[in-house]
XYZ file of C-alpha atoms in Angstrom:
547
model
C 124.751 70.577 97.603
C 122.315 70.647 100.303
C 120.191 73.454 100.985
C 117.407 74.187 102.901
C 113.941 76.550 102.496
C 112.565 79.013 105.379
C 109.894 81.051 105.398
C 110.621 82.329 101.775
C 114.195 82.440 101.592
C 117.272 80.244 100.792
C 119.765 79.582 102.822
C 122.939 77.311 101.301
C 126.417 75.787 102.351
C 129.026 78.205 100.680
C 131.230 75.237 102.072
C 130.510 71.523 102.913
C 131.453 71.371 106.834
C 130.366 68.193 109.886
C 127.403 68.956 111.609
C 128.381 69.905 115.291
C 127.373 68.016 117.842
C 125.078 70.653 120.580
C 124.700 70.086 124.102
C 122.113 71.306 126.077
C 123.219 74.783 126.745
C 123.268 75.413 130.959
C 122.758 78.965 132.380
C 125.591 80.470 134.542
C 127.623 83.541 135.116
C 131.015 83.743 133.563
C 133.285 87.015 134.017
C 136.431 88.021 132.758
C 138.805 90.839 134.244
C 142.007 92.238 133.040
C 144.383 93.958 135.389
C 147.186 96.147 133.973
C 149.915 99.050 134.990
C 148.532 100.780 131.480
C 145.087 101.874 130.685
C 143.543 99.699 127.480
C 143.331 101.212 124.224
C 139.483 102.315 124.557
C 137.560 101.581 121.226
C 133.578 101.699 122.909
C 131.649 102.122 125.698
C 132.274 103.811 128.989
C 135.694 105.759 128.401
C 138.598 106.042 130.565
C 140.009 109.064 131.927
C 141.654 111.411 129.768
C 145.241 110.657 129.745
C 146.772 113.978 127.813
C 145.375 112.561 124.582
C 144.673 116.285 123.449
C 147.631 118.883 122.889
C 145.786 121.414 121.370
C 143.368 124.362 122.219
C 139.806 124.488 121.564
C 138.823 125.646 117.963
C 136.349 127.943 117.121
C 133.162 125.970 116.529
C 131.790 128.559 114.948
C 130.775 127.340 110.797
C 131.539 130.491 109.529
C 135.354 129.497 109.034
C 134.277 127.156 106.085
C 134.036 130.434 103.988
C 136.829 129.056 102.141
C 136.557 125.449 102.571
C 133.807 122.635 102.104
C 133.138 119.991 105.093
C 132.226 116.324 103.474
C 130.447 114.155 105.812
C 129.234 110.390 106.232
C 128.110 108.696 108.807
C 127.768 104.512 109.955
C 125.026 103.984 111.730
C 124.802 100.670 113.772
C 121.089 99.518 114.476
C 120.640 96.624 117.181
C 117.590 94.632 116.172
C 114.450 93.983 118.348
C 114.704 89.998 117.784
C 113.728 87.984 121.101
C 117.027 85.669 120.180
C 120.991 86.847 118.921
C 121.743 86.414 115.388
C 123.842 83.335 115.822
C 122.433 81.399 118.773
C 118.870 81.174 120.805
C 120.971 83.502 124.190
C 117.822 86.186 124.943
C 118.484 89.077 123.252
C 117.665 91.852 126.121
C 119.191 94.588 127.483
C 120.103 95.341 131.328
C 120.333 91.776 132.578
C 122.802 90.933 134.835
C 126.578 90.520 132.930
C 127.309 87.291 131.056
C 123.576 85.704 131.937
C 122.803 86.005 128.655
C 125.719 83.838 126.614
C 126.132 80.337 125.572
C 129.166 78.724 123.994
C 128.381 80.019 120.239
C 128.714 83.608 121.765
C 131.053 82.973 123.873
C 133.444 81.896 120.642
C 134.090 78.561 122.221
C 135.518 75.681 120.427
C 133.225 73.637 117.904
C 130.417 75.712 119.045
C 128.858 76.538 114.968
C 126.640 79.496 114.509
C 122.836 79.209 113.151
C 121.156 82.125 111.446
C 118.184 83.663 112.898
C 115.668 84.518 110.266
C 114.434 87.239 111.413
C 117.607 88.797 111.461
C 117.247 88.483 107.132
C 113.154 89.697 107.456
C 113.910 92.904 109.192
C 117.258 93.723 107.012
C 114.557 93.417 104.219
C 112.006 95.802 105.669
C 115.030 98.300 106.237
C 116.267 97.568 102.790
C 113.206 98.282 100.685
C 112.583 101.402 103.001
C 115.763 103.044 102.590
C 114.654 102.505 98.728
C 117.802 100.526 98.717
C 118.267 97.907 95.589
C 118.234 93.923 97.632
C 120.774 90.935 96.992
C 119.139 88.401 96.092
C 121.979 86.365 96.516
C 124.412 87.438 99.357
C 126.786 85.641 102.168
C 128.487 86.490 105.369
C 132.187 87.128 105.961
C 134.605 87.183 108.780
C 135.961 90.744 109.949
C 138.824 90.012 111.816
C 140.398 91.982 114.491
C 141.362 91.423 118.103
C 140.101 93.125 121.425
C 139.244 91.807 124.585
C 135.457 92.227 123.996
C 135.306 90.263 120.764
C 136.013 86.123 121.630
C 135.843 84.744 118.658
C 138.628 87.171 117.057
C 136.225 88.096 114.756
C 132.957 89.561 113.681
C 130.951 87.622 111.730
C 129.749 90.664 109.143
C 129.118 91.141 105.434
C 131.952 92.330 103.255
C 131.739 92.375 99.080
C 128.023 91.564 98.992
C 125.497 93.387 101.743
C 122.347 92.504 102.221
C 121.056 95.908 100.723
C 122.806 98.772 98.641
C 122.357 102.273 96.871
C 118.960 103.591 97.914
C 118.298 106.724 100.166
C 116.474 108.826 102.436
C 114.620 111.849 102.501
C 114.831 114.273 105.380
C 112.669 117.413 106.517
C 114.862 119.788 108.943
C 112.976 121.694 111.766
C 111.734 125.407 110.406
C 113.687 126.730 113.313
C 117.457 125.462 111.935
C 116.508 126.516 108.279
C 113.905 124.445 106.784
C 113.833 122.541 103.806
C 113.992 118.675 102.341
C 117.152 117.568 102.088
C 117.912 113.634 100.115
C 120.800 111.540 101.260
C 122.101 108.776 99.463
C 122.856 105.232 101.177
C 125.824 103.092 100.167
C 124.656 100.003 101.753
C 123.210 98.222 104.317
C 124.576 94.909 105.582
C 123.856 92.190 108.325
C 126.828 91.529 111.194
C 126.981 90.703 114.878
C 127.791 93.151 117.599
C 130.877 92.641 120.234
C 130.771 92.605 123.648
C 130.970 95.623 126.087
C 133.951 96.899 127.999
C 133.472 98.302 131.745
C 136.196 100.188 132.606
C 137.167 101.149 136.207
C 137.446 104.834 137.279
C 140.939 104.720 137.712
C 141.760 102.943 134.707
C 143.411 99.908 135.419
C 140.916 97.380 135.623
C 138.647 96.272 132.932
C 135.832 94.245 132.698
C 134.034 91.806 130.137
C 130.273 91.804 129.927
C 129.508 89.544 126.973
C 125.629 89.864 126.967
C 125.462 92.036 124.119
C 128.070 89.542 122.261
C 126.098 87.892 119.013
C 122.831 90.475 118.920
C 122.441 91.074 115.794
C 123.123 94.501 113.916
C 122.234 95.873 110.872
C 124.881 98.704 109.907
C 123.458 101.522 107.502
C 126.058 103.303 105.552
C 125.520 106.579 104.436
C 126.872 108.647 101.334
C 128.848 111.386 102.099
C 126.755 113.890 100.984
C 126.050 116.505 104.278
C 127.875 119.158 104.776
C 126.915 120.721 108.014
C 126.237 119.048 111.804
C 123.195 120.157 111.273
C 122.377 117.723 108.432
C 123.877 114.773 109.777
C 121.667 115.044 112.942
C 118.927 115.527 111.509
C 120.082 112.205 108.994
C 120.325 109.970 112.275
C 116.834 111.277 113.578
C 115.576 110.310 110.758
C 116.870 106.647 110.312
C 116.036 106.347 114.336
C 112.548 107.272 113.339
C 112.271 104.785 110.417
C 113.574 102.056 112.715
C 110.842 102.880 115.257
C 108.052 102.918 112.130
C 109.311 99.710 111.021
C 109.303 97.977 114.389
C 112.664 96.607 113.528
C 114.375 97.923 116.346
C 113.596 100.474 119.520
C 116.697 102.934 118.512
C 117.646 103.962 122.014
C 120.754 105.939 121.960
C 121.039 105.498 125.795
C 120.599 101.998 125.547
C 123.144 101.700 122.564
C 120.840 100.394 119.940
C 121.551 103.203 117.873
C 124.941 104.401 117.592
C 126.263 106.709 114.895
C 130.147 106.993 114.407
C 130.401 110.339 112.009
C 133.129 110.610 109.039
C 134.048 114.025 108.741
C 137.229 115.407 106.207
C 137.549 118.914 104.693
C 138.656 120.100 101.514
C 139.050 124.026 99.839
C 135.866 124.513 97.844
C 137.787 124.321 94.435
C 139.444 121.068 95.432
C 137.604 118.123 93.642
C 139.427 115.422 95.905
C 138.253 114.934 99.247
C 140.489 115.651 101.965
C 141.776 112.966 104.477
C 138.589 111.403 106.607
C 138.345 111.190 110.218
C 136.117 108.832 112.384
C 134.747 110.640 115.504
C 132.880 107.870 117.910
C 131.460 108.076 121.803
C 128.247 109.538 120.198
C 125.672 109.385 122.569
C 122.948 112.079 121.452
C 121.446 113.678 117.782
C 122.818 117.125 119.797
C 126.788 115.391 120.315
C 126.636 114.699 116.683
C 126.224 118.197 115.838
C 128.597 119.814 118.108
C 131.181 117.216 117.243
C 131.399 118.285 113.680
C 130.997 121.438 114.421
C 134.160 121.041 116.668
C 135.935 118.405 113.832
C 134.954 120.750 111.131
C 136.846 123.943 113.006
C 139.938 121.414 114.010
C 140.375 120.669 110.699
C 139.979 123.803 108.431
C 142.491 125.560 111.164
C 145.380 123.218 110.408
C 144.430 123.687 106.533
C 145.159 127.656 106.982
C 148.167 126.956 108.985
C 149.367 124.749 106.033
C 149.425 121.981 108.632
C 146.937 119.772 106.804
C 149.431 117.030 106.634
C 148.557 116.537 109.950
C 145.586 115.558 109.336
C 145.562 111.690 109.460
C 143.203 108.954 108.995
C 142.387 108.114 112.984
C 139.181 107.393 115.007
C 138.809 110.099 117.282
C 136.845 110.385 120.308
C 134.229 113.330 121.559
C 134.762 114.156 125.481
C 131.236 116.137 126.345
C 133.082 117.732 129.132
C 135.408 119.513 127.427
C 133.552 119.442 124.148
C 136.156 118.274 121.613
C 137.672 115.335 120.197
C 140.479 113.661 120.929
C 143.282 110.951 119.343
C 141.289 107.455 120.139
C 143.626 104.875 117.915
C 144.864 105.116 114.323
C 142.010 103.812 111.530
C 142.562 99.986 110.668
C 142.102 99.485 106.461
C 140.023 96.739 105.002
C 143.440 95.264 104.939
C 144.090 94.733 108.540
C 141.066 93.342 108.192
C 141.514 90.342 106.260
C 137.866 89.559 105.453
C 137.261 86.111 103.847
C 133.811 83.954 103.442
C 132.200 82.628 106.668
C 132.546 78.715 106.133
C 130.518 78.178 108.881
C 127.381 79.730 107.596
C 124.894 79.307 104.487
C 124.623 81.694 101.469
C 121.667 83.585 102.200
C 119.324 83.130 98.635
C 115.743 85.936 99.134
C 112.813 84.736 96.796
C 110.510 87.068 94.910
C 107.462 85.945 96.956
C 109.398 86.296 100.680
C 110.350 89.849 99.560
C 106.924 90.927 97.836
C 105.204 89.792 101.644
C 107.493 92.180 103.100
C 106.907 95.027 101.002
C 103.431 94.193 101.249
C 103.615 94.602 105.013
C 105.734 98.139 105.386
C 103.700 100.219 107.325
C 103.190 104.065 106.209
C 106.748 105.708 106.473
C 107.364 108.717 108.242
C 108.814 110.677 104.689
C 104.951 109.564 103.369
C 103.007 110.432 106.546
C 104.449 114.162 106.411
C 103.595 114.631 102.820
C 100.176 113.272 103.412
C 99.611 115.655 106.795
C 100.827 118.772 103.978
C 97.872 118.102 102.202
C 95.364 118.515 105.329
C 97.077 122.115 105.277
C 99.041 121.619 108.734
C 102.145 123.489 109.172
C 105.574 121.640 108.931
C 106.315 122.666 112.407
C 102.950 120.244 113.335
C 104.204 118.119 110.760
C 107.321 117.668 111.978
C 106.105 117.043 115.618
C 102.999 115.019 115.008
C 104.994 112.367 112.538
C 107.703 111.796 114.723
C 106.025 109.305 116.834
C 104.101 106.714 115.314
C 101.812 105.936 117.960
C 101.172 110.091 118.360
C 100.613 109.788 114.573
C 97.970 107.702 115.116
C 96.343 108.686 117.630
C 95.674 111.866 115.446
C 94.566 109.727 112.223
C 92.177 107.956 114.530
C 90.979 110.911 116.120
C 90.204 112.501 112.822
C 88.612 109.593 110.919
C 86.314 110.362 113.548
C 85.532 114.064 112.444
C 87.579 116.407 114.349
C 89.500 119.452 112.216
C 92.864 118.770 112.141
C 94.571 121.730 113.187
C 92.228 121.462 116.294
C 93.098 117.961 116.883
C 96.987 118.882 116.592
C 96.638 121.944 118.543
C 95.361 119.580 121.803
C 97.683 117.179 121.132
C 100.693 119.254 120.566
C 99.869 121.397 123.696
C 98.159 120.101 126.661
C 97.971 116.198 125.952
C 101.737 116.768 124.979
C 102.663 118.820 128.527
C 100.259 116.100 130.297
C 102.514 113.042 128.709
C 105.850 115.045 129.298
C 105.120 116.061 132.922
C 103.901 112.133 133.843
C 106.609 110.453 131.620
C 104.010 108.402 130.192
C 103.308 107.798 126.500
C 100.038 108.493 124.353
C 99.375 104.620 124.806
C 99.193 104.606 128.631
C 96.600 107.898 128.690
C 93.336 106.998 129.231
C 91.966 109.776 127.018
C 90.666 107.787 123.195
C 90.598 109.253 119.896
C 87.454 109.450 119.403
C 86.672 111.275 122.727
C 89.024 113.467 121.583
C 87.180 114.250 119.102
C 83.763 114.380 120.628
C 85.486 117.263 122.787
C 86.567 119.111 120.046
C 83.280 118.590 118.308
C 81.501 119.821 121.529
C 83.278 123.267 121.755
C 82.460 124.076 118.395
C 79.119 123.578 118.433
C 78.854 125.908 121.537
C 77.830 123.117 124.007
C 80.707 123.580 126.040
C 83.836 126.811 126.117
C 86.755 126.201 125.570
C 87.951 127.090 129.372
C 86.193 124.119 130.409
C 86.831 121.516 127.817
C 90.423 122.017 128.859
C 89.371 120.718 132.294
C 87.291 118.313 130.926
C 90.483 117.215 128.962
C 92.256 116.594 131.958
C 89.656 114.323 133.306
C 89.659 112.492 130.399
C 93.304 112.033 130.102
C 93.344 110.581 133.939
C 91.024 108.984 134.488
C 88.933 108.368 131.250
C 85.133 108.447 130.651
C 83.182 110.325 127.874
C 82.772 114.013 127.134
C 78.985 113.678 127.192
C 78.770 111.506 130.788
C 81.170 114.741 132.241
C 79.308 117.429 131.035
C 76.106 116.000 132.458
C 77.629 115.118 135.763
C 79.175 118.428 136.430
C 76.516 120.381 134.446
C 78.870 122.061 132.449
C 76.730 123.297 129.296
C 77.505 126.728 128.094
C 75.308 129.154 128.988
C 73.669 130.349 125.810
C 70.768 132.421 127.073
C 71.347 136.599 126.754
C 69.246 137.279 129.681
C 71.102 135.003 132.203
C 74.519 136.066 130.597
C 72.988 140.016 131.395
C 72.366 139.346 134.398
C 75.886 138.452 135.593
C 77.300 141.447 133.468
C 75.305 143.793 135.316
C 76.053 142.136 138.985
C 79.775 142.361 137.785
C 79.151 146.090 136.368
C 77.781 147.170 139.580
C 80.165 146.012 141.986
C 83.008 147.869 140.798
C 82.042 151.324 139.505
C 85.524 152.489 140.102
C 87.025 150.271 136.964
C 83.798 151.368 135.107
C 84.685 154.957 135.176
C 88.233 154.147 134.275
C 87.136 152.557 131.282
C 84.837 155.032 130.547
C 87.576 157.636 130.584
C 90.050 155.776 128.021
C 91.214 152.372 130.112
C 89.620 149.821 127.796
C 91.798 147.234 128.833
C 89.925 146.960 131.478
C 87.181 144.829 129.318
C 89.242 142.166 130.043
C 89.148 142.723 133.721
C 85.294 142.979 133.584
C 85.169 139.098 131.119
C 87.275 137.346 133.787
C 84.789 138.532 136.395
C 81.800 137.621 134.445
C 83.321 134.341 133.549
C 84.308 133.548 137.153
C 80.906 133.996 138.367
C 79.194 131.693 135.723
C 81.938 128.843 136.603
C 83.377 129.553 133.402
C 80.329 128.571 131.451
C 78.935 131.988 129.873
C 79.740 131.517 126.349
C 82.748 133.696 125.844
C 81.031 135.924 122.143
C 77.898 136.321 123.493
C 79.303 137.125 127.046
C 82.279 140.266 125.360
C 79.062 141.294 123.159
C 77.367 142.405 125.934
C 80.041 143.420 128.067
C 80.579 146.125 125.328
C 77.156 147.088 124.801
C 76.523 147.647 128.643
C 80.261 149.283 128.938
C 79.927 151.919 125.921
C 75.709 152.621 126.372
């Protein structure tokens, strides 16, 4: 049998097909529209107006009615991959181009058009495989998933089924000191290679649909989770987490907005003493970590009402879908089974074979984790609120390793970064990349207000400077002459000027208004341009104020 060798994996025939014969493939513009009396079934995307779908009233969100019961959740997480080509065929993969530019006959599902793997597609299922501490196949395949919808042309998704690329493993999560604390560890069932479908655009009055098959063919890898959270809470905090390791891994950008990360939540509910979980229900139209949450929430209170009206029959396996505006979910379609399904091998496609020496590279090449990077900030005696901030961007991360291999404390250097560079990026939209401010002028500035050359007060405008228009800390402070002023006498001098022209606030301190001294520091500061070094300046504020 033939096989061939790439880049330090195996790829070969499950079955002996022809080669296909390619043409050239030509660039045009191909649209399809549907016209109907009925709205479609909606299964992604934009939705279409609510037609009646729910019947019943808003639940109490609130958790506290799982006093009795016990919510089981698990979520699929669908991860489009930052290749430059689909998985199947050499269309661009990008998003926002103008619908069906981006499509060729193999996406397109056109007769004796035959589907080629792109490797990279197997290299970054890898890196997310050995991250998620996830146990590889060696030895794995694709499958067909079939089931029809406008959006999908070929009738089915070419996917894995009984042997994933990846499986077992798990992730470790930190939640945010102000929703509890603590380190949570969630189990991963498996993590597989597939293709994504097409995308649905749905008029506003809901008879008209079109087919943008762009996104037809980019490849996917879905991450499925074990169903061990048990609050909204957790699961957001879950899919912040894998969108984080994504971003570390440079495997994909994780964009909710954009769809390249997309979370549909499995939610069921049982009474605490019940060992079987209770009937599972899908909940999709996900768009934010925060609609996660409130969707369960919501789910969670749906479902635990029916169980104390002894209604629980009426809970039914389903996909549901979550309307922000009204803030609930609502009857999307009934769940299809691995049946309806009817998965079989992929003939057109090669088993997929991984060699020890392809995977070793790989794990040679992960880059510091973000589960590794917040253990490793612990240990410099940072707070897990600056933990938690600082490692959730890897290029913020570091920018703060960089800036202190170079010297600077780091609570210092996370206190700047965290505050003003942080309100400087979020108030220009711009990221830590496009300032012009460097490490290790950040640290030179921090360096410079602790050895007294400079206050504090003005190395935050010096800061600024830096941030906007770069330079050094050293070339600033000698072009604006902004050296602290160190010298008692000079420092006296201004306390005394300030002291004498208002006797009135003197004698009110004097008689029992001391908070007044800070009255009399912002004066004395204002009139040495904020250079009078702040300890020496309140020393002799007192002295002159209490003699």
């Amino acid at each position: 049998m033939a096989s061939l060798l790439s880049r330090g994996f195996q790829i070969r025939p499950v079955f002996l097909y022809p080669l296909p014969l390619f043409t050239k493939r030509v660039p045009r513009v191909f649209y399809c529209k549907s016209k109907s009396t009925e709205a479609p079934t909606i299964t992604q995307e934009k939705p279409l107006p609510s037609q009646n779908r729910s019947s019943s009233q808003k639940p109490n969100t609130s958790l506290n009615v799982l006093q009795d019961y016990e919510a089981i959740i698990g979520i699929e997480t669908h991860v489009q991959l930052s290749t430059l080509s689909k998985a199947f065929c050499s269309c661009p993969n990008n998003y926002g181009a103008q619908p069906n530019t981006n499509i060729c006959p193999v996406c397109m599902g056109l007769p004796g058009a035959l589907p080629v793997l792109n490797s990279k597609v197997i290299e970054f299922a890898v890196k997310l495989g050995l991250a998620l501490n996830s146990e590889l196949s060696f030895n794995s395949k694709f499958d067909r998933k079939q089931y029809f919808y406008p959006d999908l042309p070929k009738g089915y998704q070419i996917s894995q089924f009984d042997i994933p690329i990846a499986k077992g493993g798990y992730i470790d999560v930190d939640l945010p000191v102000e929703l509890g604390g603590g380190n949570r560890r969630f189990g991963i069932t498996r993590v597989h290679m597939e293709e994504d479908a097409g995308k649905l655009l749905h008029s506003d009055n809901g008879t008209d649909s079109q087919v943008d098959l762009n996104r037809a063919g980019v490849p996917l890898l879905e991450i499925v989770s074990e169903p061990d959270m048990r609050t909204g809470i957790e699961a957001a905090e879950y899919g912040a987490e894998l969108q984080r390791l994504v971003r570390y891994l440079g495997v994909s950008n994780g964009n909710m907005q954009e769809g390249s990360l997309r979370c549909d939540v499995n939610v069921s509910v049982r009474p605490i003493d019940q060992p079987k979980f209770g009937t599972k229900v899908e909940i999709k139209n996900l768009n934010s970590f925060s609609a996660i949450n409130r969707a369960i929430d919501y789910e969670i209170s749906r479902q635990v009402e029916l169980h104390r009206q002894g209604q629980a029959d009426q809970i039914v396996q389903e996909t549901r879908l979550w309307e922000e505006g009204s803030q609930k979910t609502v009857t999307m379609r009934k769940k299809e089974g691995l049946a309806d399904y009817r998965y079989f091998p992929e003939p057109d496609l090669l088993e997929v074979i991984l060699t020890e020496d392809f995977v070793d590279n790989i794990r040679k090449s992960l880059p510091e984790l973000p589960e590794m990077r917040r253990r490793r900030y612990e240990k410099l005696g940072l707070n897990m609120q600056d933990v938690l901030l600082l490692a959730n961007d890897r290029t913020v991360a570091e920018f703060f390793d960089a800036t202190i291999a170079k010297g600077a404390d780091p609570k210092l250097a996370t206190n700047w970064l965290m505050s003003d560079i942080a309100a400087y990026m979020k108030d220009k939209k711009v990221s830590i990349n496009e300032v012009k401010l460097t490490p290790t002028e950040l640290a030179e500035l921090i360096a410079s207000i602790q050895n007294g050359t400079i206050s504090g007060k003005i190395g935050k405008e010096i800061l600024f400077g830096l941030i906007a228009k770069g330079g050094t800390v050293e070339g600033i402070i000698k072009e604006k002459n902004l050296v602290q002023i160190l010298d008692p006498v000079e420092i006296e001098k201004m306390v005394d000027k300030v002291l004498s022209a208002n006797p009135t606030q003197v004698e009110q301190y004097r008689g029992g208004k001391t908070k007044l001294q800070a009255f009399f520091a912002g004066q004395i500061m204002k009139e040495s341009k904020g250079k009078a070094n702040p300890g020496l300046l309140n020393k002799i504020l007192l002295e002159k104020l209490n003699a």
